């Protein structure tokens, strides 16, 4: 659990981050979103003390982060940045082993961990362990960057625009991977982005920042339904808010009991996708069907539209 | 036809026709009698050498394969060298130590033309760094072997060597000590200065400006200016004198070379560190590396090719500049050069100059190869 | 900040001129360095004429190397001379490893003592930076600009004179500046082969252990080098602005 209390950063006269407070639950994904210059990156970097706050404090599992030297703190926190920041003179395996080596792990344990991570990120160790970063594709480099951050089993993973340099298709895959990995290791993630779609797709909670202030910190649906500030509704997009809301709910959650004619949809599909399918096929209702073929219920156009209103 | 080949063949042929191949001097100082190839070699020898040169010329004109061109050029070099050695043997009366057989204009022009041909062929082959170093080592080994065998003993430069053999070894060692010693001292001081320039950009103009001003002071003046304070230091501190610090001799030379060496290394260290990807440095800090670990583990290794380029500049520059140290009694191969200038004895000048040029060339080639090897893995950053 | 630098430069220039015009008035400054009643100011020749002679040698050599190096640079970047490009690159690299003293020493037996061997050594040593910079300058002219020039109907010659050379000019001048500065210092070595110049003063100082002489020769040479460097840099900046390249 991360507790941020009245965290402030000033450079001379300008206040970049202004008395920001929020709490991140263990095992959740929090996305900090804002325009450039909103202070979101500064906020993130104060958590691992790459930037020292002017005032306020950060508690990690109840312990003040200033109670230990900054570099020791950072070894317990994973960190991923845009453009991956891999060391170009070290192999993929050496890159991933960076923090375990700093922590003095046994070689055998390091090697096992590197293999495990490469396999998790679907990079064949036999092929990629000894490769140099410049021999990998952009998507592979980004995955190695995340693997490196996770190498020493950190409780918290900080990510600063991690997918910003990737093209849309690879980015979508990287986002899915992140959700998958986060589910597998149960890591607490704090991610910074300027992309609202990314925030809604990944975040259990979203923090909207502007001008150094935290405008709202809430579940994605709440941001849409009860925006605390006109800026928040502008950020979330007024014209699209109904569709955004639908995209936060899965067919499985919304399914009504009973059977129906019409196209079959998976329980993991979002209501937005189901609605699109219904409009396309001209049907009034869809069947929610599991992968093994059991029918979980039905969804009508009217039921979906009802979920899209506040 | 190859345009470069045309130029080289024309120059070589003209030299062979109009310039002497060797010059026969009845003693060290008098002007000599020019001799052509045909005058000094037995018929079969002159014919053999001419045939080899014709082959090399033909290769230069028509061969398109770089390996063939290189091999033929090397054949030409060997033939010219053998002919000069044979001319020396033929013209020297048995047991005579006074006559001098100096290679003439044609010899030097041919060597330069063949050297250009070989260089061009090598450039076209784009050899890997390791191959280039190997090639250098082989060439040096062949020349060294020929010298050790006494192949060229009757040529004038080797005559000068025979007279000065012990001193040559001593001065050559001194030359290397001065060049490498001042370089080592400069690296120890310049690396931290370069890091400082990178970390504290406000200090950079001041540091680089000062070092730039030092560069503008001419070498012999800097040597001279340092003589007085070092002499005073030696007089005041007996320990300093016992350590070899004196107003004349090696000390002012080492200090001056050290001062000249700072700028390229400091500037390149700062430039190399600046080139290091900011993302890598930030990631390193973000993962909990200490400042020292980031510097030693990430920044310096990544800046190394650029730093080494600076060291290459300094080493080559030092090898040349040590020559001037001989003027203030610092020793080194420059002693032969200036002594030769004083006596108008060109052979003595060459005895100093040829090894200096060879050293500088070898140092440049080896360090260039090293830089290329190190650079390959890092410059191809995505 | 730039104003302070300008004042410093003008001050240095004034100091240099004053010293060369009336060296004797600086005698008290150098007196402590001249031991055993030696003259504090060089008295075996006129400092001003020595300085001018050295500057003349350096400028003549630089003019010759500029002409040859730029000519060669243009030649090897034309389609007809492209074949010579890799070789000339290699030669430039090899040439930089030749110590100027060695060139000087080897030139003496060929052309005799005096200014000539110095000119040859300075010419040869000065070629390299200019050639290299000319190559880089001509090679980095943006392709789009060249295409536009050809597209507007310029001949190859017009393109070279009106587009390529002007765009490469700042870099070429930088090469000339480097070579000038190196050569001002190197020219002092020419005095070992009886060329007229400030090296004479330094060597006289070395021979008679008179630090005052050494310092005079060294400082005047150093000041000339710095002022030349600055003057050329200012010229480059003006040109750079007119070309509007960064």
Short mmCIF file of N, CA, C and O in Angstrom, two decimals, chain B residues 119-214:
data_model
loop_
_atom_site.label_atom_id
_atom_site.label_comp_id
_atom_site.label_asym_id
_atom_site.label_seq_id
_atom_site.Cartn_x
_atom_site.Cartn_y
_atom_site.Cartn_z
N UNK B 119 47.44 1.01 -49.75
CA UNK B 119 46.45 1.65 -48.88
C UNK B 119 45.08 1.66 -49.55
O UNK B 119 44.06 1.34 -48.93
N UNK B 120 45.09 2.04 -50.85
CA UNK B 120 43.82 2.09 -51.59
C UNK B 120 43.17 0.71 -51.63
O UNK B 120 41.97 0.57 -51.39
N UNK B 121 43.99 -0.32 -51.91
CA UNK B 121 43.44 -1.67 -51.98
C UNK B 121 42.88 -2.08 -50.63
O UNK B 121 41.78 -2.65 -50.55
N UNK B 122 43.63 -1.77 -49.56
CA UNK B 122 43.16 -2.13 -48.22
C UNK B 122 41.85 -1.41 -47.90
O UNK B 122 40.92 -2.00 -47.34
N UNK B 123 41.79 -0.11 -48.29
CA UNK B 123 40.56 0.65 -48.02
C UNK B 123 39.37 0.02 -48.74
O UNK B 123 38.29 -0.09 -48.18
N UNK B 124 39.62 -0.43 -49.98
CA UNK B 124 38.51 -1.04 -50.74
C UNK B 124 38.05 -2.35 -50.11
O UNK B 124 36.90 -2.74 -50.24
N UNK B 125 39.00 -3.06 -49.45
CA UNK B 125 38.63 -4.35 -48.85
C UNK B 125 37.85 -4.18 -47.56
O UNK B 125 37.27 -5.13 -47.04
N UNK B 126 37.83 -2.96 -47.00
CA UNK B 126 37.15 -2.69 -45.73
C UNK B 126 37.42 -3.77 -44.69
O UNK B 126 36.50 -4.45 -44.22
N UNK B 127 38.68 -3.94 -44.32
CA UNK B 127 38.99 -5.01 -43.37
C UNK B 127 38.44 -4.71 -41.98
O UNK B 127 38.29 -3.56 -41.60
N UNK B 128 38.14 -5.78 -41.24
CA UNK B 128 37.68 -5.63 -39.86
C UNK B 128 38.84 -5.12 -39.00
O UNK B 128 40.01 -5.31 -39.35
N UNK B 129 38.52 -4.47 -37.86
CA UNK B 129 39.59 -3.91 -37.03
C UNK B 129 40.68 -4.92 -36.69
O UNK B 129 41.88 -4.60 -36.78
N UNK B 130 40.27 -6.13 -36.30
CA UNK B 130 41.26 -7.13 -35.89
C UNK B 130 42.20 -7.45 -37.06
O UNK B 130 43.40 -7.62 -36.88
N UNK B 131 41.63 -7.52 -38.27
CA UNK B 131 42.43 -7.83 -39.45
C UNK B 131 43.44 -6.72 -39.70
O UNK B 131 44.61 -6.98 -40.05
N UNK B 132 43.01 -5.48 -39.51
CA UNK B 132 43.92 -4.36 -39.73
C UNK B 132 45.11 -4.43 -38.77
O UNK B 132 46.26 -4.24 -39.16
N UNK B 133 44.81 -4.73 -37.50
CA UNK B 133 45.89 -4.81 -36.52
C UNK B 133 46.83 -5.96 -36.87
O UNK B 133 48.06 -5.84 -36.79
N UNK B 134 46.24 -7.07 -37.27
CA UNK B 134 47.04 -8.24 -37.65
C UNK B 134 47.96 -7.89 -38.82
O UNK B 134 49.14 -8.23 -38.85
N UNK B 135 47.40 -7.17 -39.80
CA UNK B 135 48.15 -6.76 -40.97
C UNK B 135 49.33 -5.87 -40.57
O UNK B 135 50.45 -6.04 -41.04
N UNK B 136 49.05 -4.94 -39.66
CA UNK B 136 50.11 -4.07 -39.16
C UNK B 136 51.21 -4.89 -38.49
O UNK B 136 52.40 -4.70 -38.75
N UNK B 137 50.79 -5.83 -37.61
CA UNK B 137 51.76 -6.64 -36.88
C UNK B 137 52.62 -7.44 -37.86
O UNK B 137 53.84 -7.53 -37.71
N UNK B 138 51.97 -8.02 -38.89
CA UNK B 138 52.70 -8.80 -39.89
C UNK B 138 53.73 -7.94 -40.61
O UNK B 138 54.90 -8.32 -40.76
N UNK B 139 53.29 -6.75 -41.07
CA UNK B 139 54.21 -5.87 -41.80
C UNK B 139 55.39 -5.51 -40.92
O UNK B 139 56.55 -5.56 -41.36
N UNK B 140 55.11 -5.13 -39.66
CA UNK B 140 56.19 -4.75 -38.76
C UNK B 140 57.12 -5.94 -38.54
O UNK B 140 58.35 -5.78 -38.49
N UNK B 141 56.54 -7.15 -38.40
CA UNK B 141 57.36 -8.33 -38.17
C UNK B 141 58.29 -8.58 -39.36
O UNK B 141 59.48 -8.87 -39.19
N UNK B 142 57.75 -8.45 -40.57
CA UNK B 142 58.57 -8.69 -41.77
C UNK B 142 59.73 -7.69 -41.83
O UNK B 142 60.90 -8.06 -42.01
N UNK B 143 59.41 -6.38 -41.64
CA UNK B 143 60.46 -5.36 -41.68
C UNK B 143 61.47 -5.61 -40.57
O UNK B 143 62.69 -5.56 -40.78
N UNK B 144 60.96 -5.93 -39.36
CA UNK B 144 61.85 -6.18 -38.23
C UNK B 144 62.80 -7.35 -38.51
O UNK B 144 64.00 -7.28 -38.21
N UNK B 145 62.22 -8.39 -39.09
CA UNK B 145 63.02 -9.58 -39.41
C UNK B 145 64.13 -9.23 -40.39
O UNK B 145 65.29 -9.63 -40.23
N UNK B 146 63.75 -8.45 -41.43
CA UNK B 146 64.74 -8.05 -42.43
C UNK B 146 65.84 -7.22 -41.79
O UNK B 146 67.04 -7.41 -42.06
N UNK B 147 65.45 -6.30 -40.90
CA UNK B 147 66.44 -5.47 -40.21
C UNK B 147 67.34 -6.32 -39.35
O UNK B 147 68.58 -6.16 -39.33
N UNK B 148 66.75 -7.28 -38.62
CA UNK B 148 67.54 -8.14 -37.73
C UNK B 148 68.51 -9.01 -38.53
O UNK B 148 69.62 -9.28 -38.08
N UNK B 149 68.06 -9.45 -39.68
CA UNK B 149 68.92 -10.28 -40.54
C UNK B 149 70.08 -9.46 -41.12
O UNK B 149 71.03 -10.02 -41.64
N UNK B 150 69.97 -8.15 -41.08
CA UNK B 150 71.03 -7.32 -41.64
C UNK B 150 70.86 -7.07 -43.12
O UNK B 150 71.80 -6.68 -43.82
N UNK B 151 69.62 -7.29 -43.63
CA UNK B 151 69.37 -7.11 -45.06
C UNK B 151 69.76 -5.70 -45.54
O UNK B 151 70.32 -5.54 -46.62
N UNK B 152 69.44 -4.70 -44.71
CA UNK B 152 69.66 -3.32 -45.15
C UNK B 152 70.92 -2.70 -44.55
O UNK B 152 71.09 -1.49 -44.57
N UNK B 153 71.80 -3.53 -43.99
CA UNK B 153 72.94 -3.00 -43.24
C UNK B 153 73.84 -2.07 -44.04
O UNK B 153 74.54 -1.24 -43.48
N UNK B 154 73.85 -2.23 -45.36
CA UNK B 154 74.74 -1.40 -46.14
C UNK B 154 74.11 -0.09 -46.59
O UNK B 154 74.74 0.70 -47.28
N UNK B 155 72.83 0.13 -46.21
CA UNK B 155 72.20 1.41 -46.57
C UNK B 155 72.51 2.45 -45.50
O UNK B 155 72.75 2.13 -44.33
N UNK B 156 72.49 3.73 -45.93
CA UNK B 156 73.04 4.80 -45.09
C UNK B 156 72.35 4.92 -43.74
O UNK B 156 73.00 5.13 -42.72
N UNK B 157 70.98 4.81 -43.71
CA UNK B 157 70.30 4.97 -42.43
C UNK B 157 70.76 3.90 -41.44
O UNK B 157 71.00 4.17 -40.27
N UNK B 158 70.95 2.67 -41.95
CA UNK B 158 71.38 1.59 -41.06
C UNK B 158 72.83 1.78 -40.65
O UNK B 158 73.25 1.30 -39.58
N UNK B 159 73.60 2.44 -41.49
CA UNK B 159 74.97 2.79 -41.09
C UNK B 159 74.95 3.71 -39.88
O UNK B 159 75.69 3.52 -38.91
N UNK B 160 74.06 4.73 -39.96
CA UNK B 160 73.92 5.63 -38.81
C UNK B 160 73.48 4.84 -37.58
O UNK B 160 73.94 5.08 -36.46
N UNK B 161 72.59 3.87 -37.81
CA UNK B 161 72.10 3.06 -36.70
C UNK B 161 73.26 2.28 -36.08
O UNK B 161 73.40 2.23 -34.85
N UNK B 162 74.08 1.69 -36.94
CA UNK B 162 75.20 0.87 -36.45
C UNK B 162 76.09 1.70 -35.54
O UNK B 162 76.56 1.22 -34.49
N UNK B 163 76.30 2.95 -35.93
CA UNK B 163 77.16 3.82 -35.12
C UNK B 163 76.48 4.15 -33.78
O UNK B 163 77.14 4.26 -32.74
N UNK B 164 75.14 4.32 -33.83
CA UNK B 164 74.42 4.82 -32.65
C UNK B 164 73.58 3.76 -31.95
O UNK B 164 72.65 4.08 -31.23
N UNK B 165 73.87 2.45 -32.17
CA UNK B 165 72.96 1.39 -31.74
C UNK B 165 72.55 1.49 -30.28
O UNK B 165 71.36 1.46 -29.96
N UNK B 166 73.51 1.62 -29.38
CA UNK B 166 73.16 1.65 -27.94
C UNK B 166 72.32 2.88 -27.62
O UNK B 166 71.34 2.80 -26.88
N UNK B 167 72.75 4.02 -28.18
CA UNK B 167 72.03 5.25 -27.90
C UNK B 167 70.61 5.18 -28.48
O UNK B 167 69.67 5.68 -27.88
N UNK B 168 70.49 4.52 -29.63
CA UNK B 168 69.17 4.43 -30.26
C UNK B 168 68.20 3.71 -29.33
O UNK B 168 67.08 4.18 -29.10
N UNK B 169 68.62 2.57 -28.80
CA UNK B 169 67.74 1.82 -27.90
C UNK B 169 67.33 2.69 -26.72
O UNK B 169 66.16 2.73 -26.32
N UNK B 170 68.32 3.41 -26.19
CA UNK B 170 68.05 4.24 -25.02
C UNK B 170 67.07 5.36 -25.35
O UNK B 170 66.09 5.59 -24.63
N UNK B 171 67.33 6.05 -26.49
CA UNK B 171 66.47 7.18 -26.85
C UNK B 171 65.06 6.71 -27.23
O UNK B 171 64.08 7.40 -26.96
N UNK B 172 64.99 5.54 -27.88
CA UNK B 172 63.68 5.02 -28.25
C UNK B 172 62.86 4.72 -27.00
O UNK B 172 61.67 5.05 -26.92
N UNK B 173 63.54 4.10 -26.00
CA UNK B 173 62.82 3.79 -24.76
C UNK B 173 62.38 5.10 -24.09
O UNK B 173 61.25 5.22 -23.63
N UNK B 174 63.28 6.08 -24.08
CA UNK B 174 62.95 7.36 -23.47
C UNK B 174 61.76 8.01 -24.18
O UNK B 174 60.86 8.55 -23.56
N UNK B 175 61.76 7.91 -25.51
CA UNK B 175 60.67 8.48 -26.31
C UNK B 175 59.33 7.88 -25.87
O UNK B 175 58.36 8.60 -25.62
N UNK B 176 59.30 6.55 -25.76
CA UNK B 176 58.06 5.88 -25.37
C UNK B 176 57.67 6.25 -23.94
O UNK B 176 56.49 6.49 -23.66
N UNK B 177 58.67 6.30 -23.06
CA UNK B 177 58.38 6.65 -21.66
C UNK B 177 57.74 8.02 -21.57
O UNK B 177 56.74 8.21 -20.87
N UNK B 178 58.32 8.98 -22.30
CA UNK B 178 57.79 10.35 -22.24
C UNK B 178 56.37 10.39 -22.80
O UNK B 178 55.48 10.99 -22.21
N UNK B 179 56.18 9.75 -23.95
CA UNK B 179 54.86 9.82 -24.60
C UNK B 179 53.80 9.14 -23.75
O UNK B 179 52.74 9.70 -23.49
N UNK B 180 54.10 7.91 -23.29
CA UNK B 180 53.08 7.15 -22.55
C UNK B 180 52.96 7.64 -21.10
O UNK B 180 51.86 7.64 -20.54
N UNK B 181 54.08 8.05 -20.51
CA UNK B 181 54.03 8.54 -19.13
C UNK B 181 53.15 9.76 -19.01
O UNK B 181 52.28 9.84 -18.13
N UNK B 182 53.35 10.74 -19.91
CA UNK B 182 52.54 11.95 -19.83
C UNK B 182 51.08 11.63 -20.14
O UNK B 182 50.17 12.21 -19.55
N UNK B 183 50.86 10.67 -21.04
CA UNK B 183 49.48 10.27 -21.36
C UNK B 183 48.81 9.68 -20.12
O UNK B 183 47.68 10.05 -19.78
N UNK B 184 49.52 8.77 -19.43
CA UNK B 184 48.94 8.12 -18.25
C UNK B 184 48.59 9.16 -17.20
O UNK B 184 47.48 9.15 -16.65
N UNK B 185 49.51 10.09 -16.95
CA UNK B 185 49.24 11.12 -15.95
C UNK B 185 48.03 11.95 -16.38
O UNK B 185 47.16 12.28 -15.57
N UNK B 186 47.96 12.26 -17.69
CA UNK B 186 46.86 13.09 -18.18
C UNK B 186 45.53 12.37 -18.01
O UNK B 186 44.52 12.98 -17.63
N UNK B 187 45.49 11.05 -18.29
CA UNK B 187 44.24 10.32 -18.16
C UNK B 187 43.74 10.37 -16.71
O UNK B 187 42.56 10.61 -16.45
N UNK B 188 44.67 10.19 -15.76
CA UNK B 188 44.29 10.18 -14.34
C UNK B 188 43.63 11.50 -13.95
O UNK B 188 42.66 11.53 -13.20
N UNK B 189 44.15 12.60 -14.47
CA UNK B 189 43.60 13.91 -14.09
C UNK B 189 42.42 14.30 -14.99
O UNK B 189 41.44 14.88 -14.52
N UNK B 190 42.52 13.98 -16.29
CA UNK B 190 41.52 14.49 -17.24
C UNK B 190 40.17 13.79 -17.10
O UNK B 190 39.14 14.42 -17.31
N UNK B 191 40.16 12.50 -16.76
CA UNK B 191 38.87 11.80 -16.64
C UNK B 191 37.99 12.46 -15.57
O UNK B 191 36.85 12.82 -15.87
N UNK B 192 38.50 12.64 -14.34
CA UNK B 192 37.65 13.33 -13.35
C UNK B 192 37.25 14.74 -13.80
O UNK B 192 36.11 15.15 -13.58
N UNK B 193 38.18 15.45 -14.47
CA UNK B 193 37.84 16.79 -14.95
C UNK B 193 36.71 16.73 -15.97
O UNK B 193 35.81 17.57 -15.96
N UNK B 194 36.77 15.74 -16.86
CA UNK B 194 35.73 15.57 -17.86
C UNK B 194 34.39 15.27 -17.21
O UNK B 194 33.35 15.81 -17.60
N UNK B 195 34.41 14.38 -16.19
CA UNK B 195 33.18 14.07 -15.47
C UNK B 195 32.64 15.33 -14.81
O UNK B 195 31.43 15.61 -14.86
N UNK B 196 33.54 16.12 -14.24
CA UNK B 196 33.13 17.38 -13.60
C UNK B 196 32.46 18.31 -14.61
O UNK B 196 31.41 18.91 -14.33
N UNK B 197 33.08 18.42 -15.80
CA UNK B 197 32.50 19.27 -16.86
C UNK B 197 31.08 18.82 -17.19
O UNK B 197 30.20 19.62 -17.45
N UNK B 198 30.88 17.49 -17.20
CA UNK B 198 29.57 16.95 -17.56
C UNK B 198 28.55 17.21 -16.45
O UNK B 198 27.42 17.60 -16.70
N UNK B 199 29.00 17.00 -15.20
CA UNK B 199 28.07 17.12 -14.08
C UNK B 199 27.76 18.57 -13.74
O UNK B 199 26.67 18.89 -13.30
N UNK B 200 28.75 19.43 -13.90
CA UNK B 200 28.56 20.85 -13.54
C UNK B 200 28.80 21.70 -14.79
O UNK B 200 29.90 22.25 -14.97
N UNK B 201 27.78 21.79 -15.67
CA UNK B 201 27.99 22.47 -16.96
C UNK B 201 28.46 23.91 -16.80
O UNK B 201 29.06 24.47 -17.71
N UNK B 202 28.20 24.51 -15.63
CA UNK B 202 28.63 25.89 -15.45
C UNK B 202 30.16 26.01 -15.44
O UNK B 202 30.71 27.03 -15.80
N UNK B 203 30.84 24.95 -15.00
CA UNK B 203 32.29 24.99 -14.92
C UNK B 203 32.95 24.73 -16.28
O UNK B 203 34.12 24.99 -16.48
N UNK B 204 32.15 24.17 -17.21
CA UNK B 204 32.73 23.67 -18.46
C UNK B 204 33.45 24.75 -19.27
O UNK B 204 34.60 24.54 -19.66
N UNK B 205 32.82 25.91 -19.54
CA UNK B 205 33.54 26.90 -20.37
C UNK B 205 34.86 27.31 -19.74
O UNK B 205 35.86 27.46 -20.44
N UNK B 206 34.87 27.46 -18.41
CA UNK B 206 36.09 27.87 -17.73
C UNK B 206 37.20 26.84 -17.89
O UNK B 206 38.32 27.17 -18.28
N UNK B 207 36.87 25.58 -17.62
CA UNK B 207 37.88 24.52 -17.69
C UNK B 207 38.39 24.37 -19.13
O UNK B 207 39.60 24.39 -19.39
N UNK B 208 37.45 24.24 -20.08
CA UNK B 208 37.88 24.03 -21.46
C UNK B 208 38.61 25.26 -22.00
O UNK B 208 39.57 25.14 -22.76
N UNK B 209 38.17 26.46 -21.60
CA UNK B 209 38.83 27.68 -22.06
C UNK B 209 40.27 27.73 -21.61
O UNK B 209 41.18 28.01 -22.40
N UNK B 210 40.51 27.41 -20.32
CA UNK B 210 41.87 27.41 -19.80
C UNK B 210 42.74 26.42 -20.56
O UNK B 210 43.87 26.74 -20.98
N UNK B 211 42.20 25.21 -20.75
CA UNK B 211 42.99 24.18 -21.44
C UNK B 211 43.25 24.59 -22.89
O UNK B 211 44.30 24.28 -23.46
N UNK B 212 42.28 25.29 -23.49
CA UNK B 212 42.45 25.77 -24.86
C UNK B 212 43.60 26.76 -24.96
O UNK B 212 44.38 26.74 -25.91
N UNK B 213 43.70 27.65 -23.96
CA UNK B 213 44.78 28.64 -23.96
C UNK B 213 46.13 27.93 -23.88
O UNK B 213 47.08 28.27 -24.59
N UNK B 214 46.21 26.88 -23.04
CA UNK B 214 47.47 26.13 -22.94
C UNK B 214 47.88 25.60 -24.31
O UNK B 214 49.04 25.62 -24.69
#
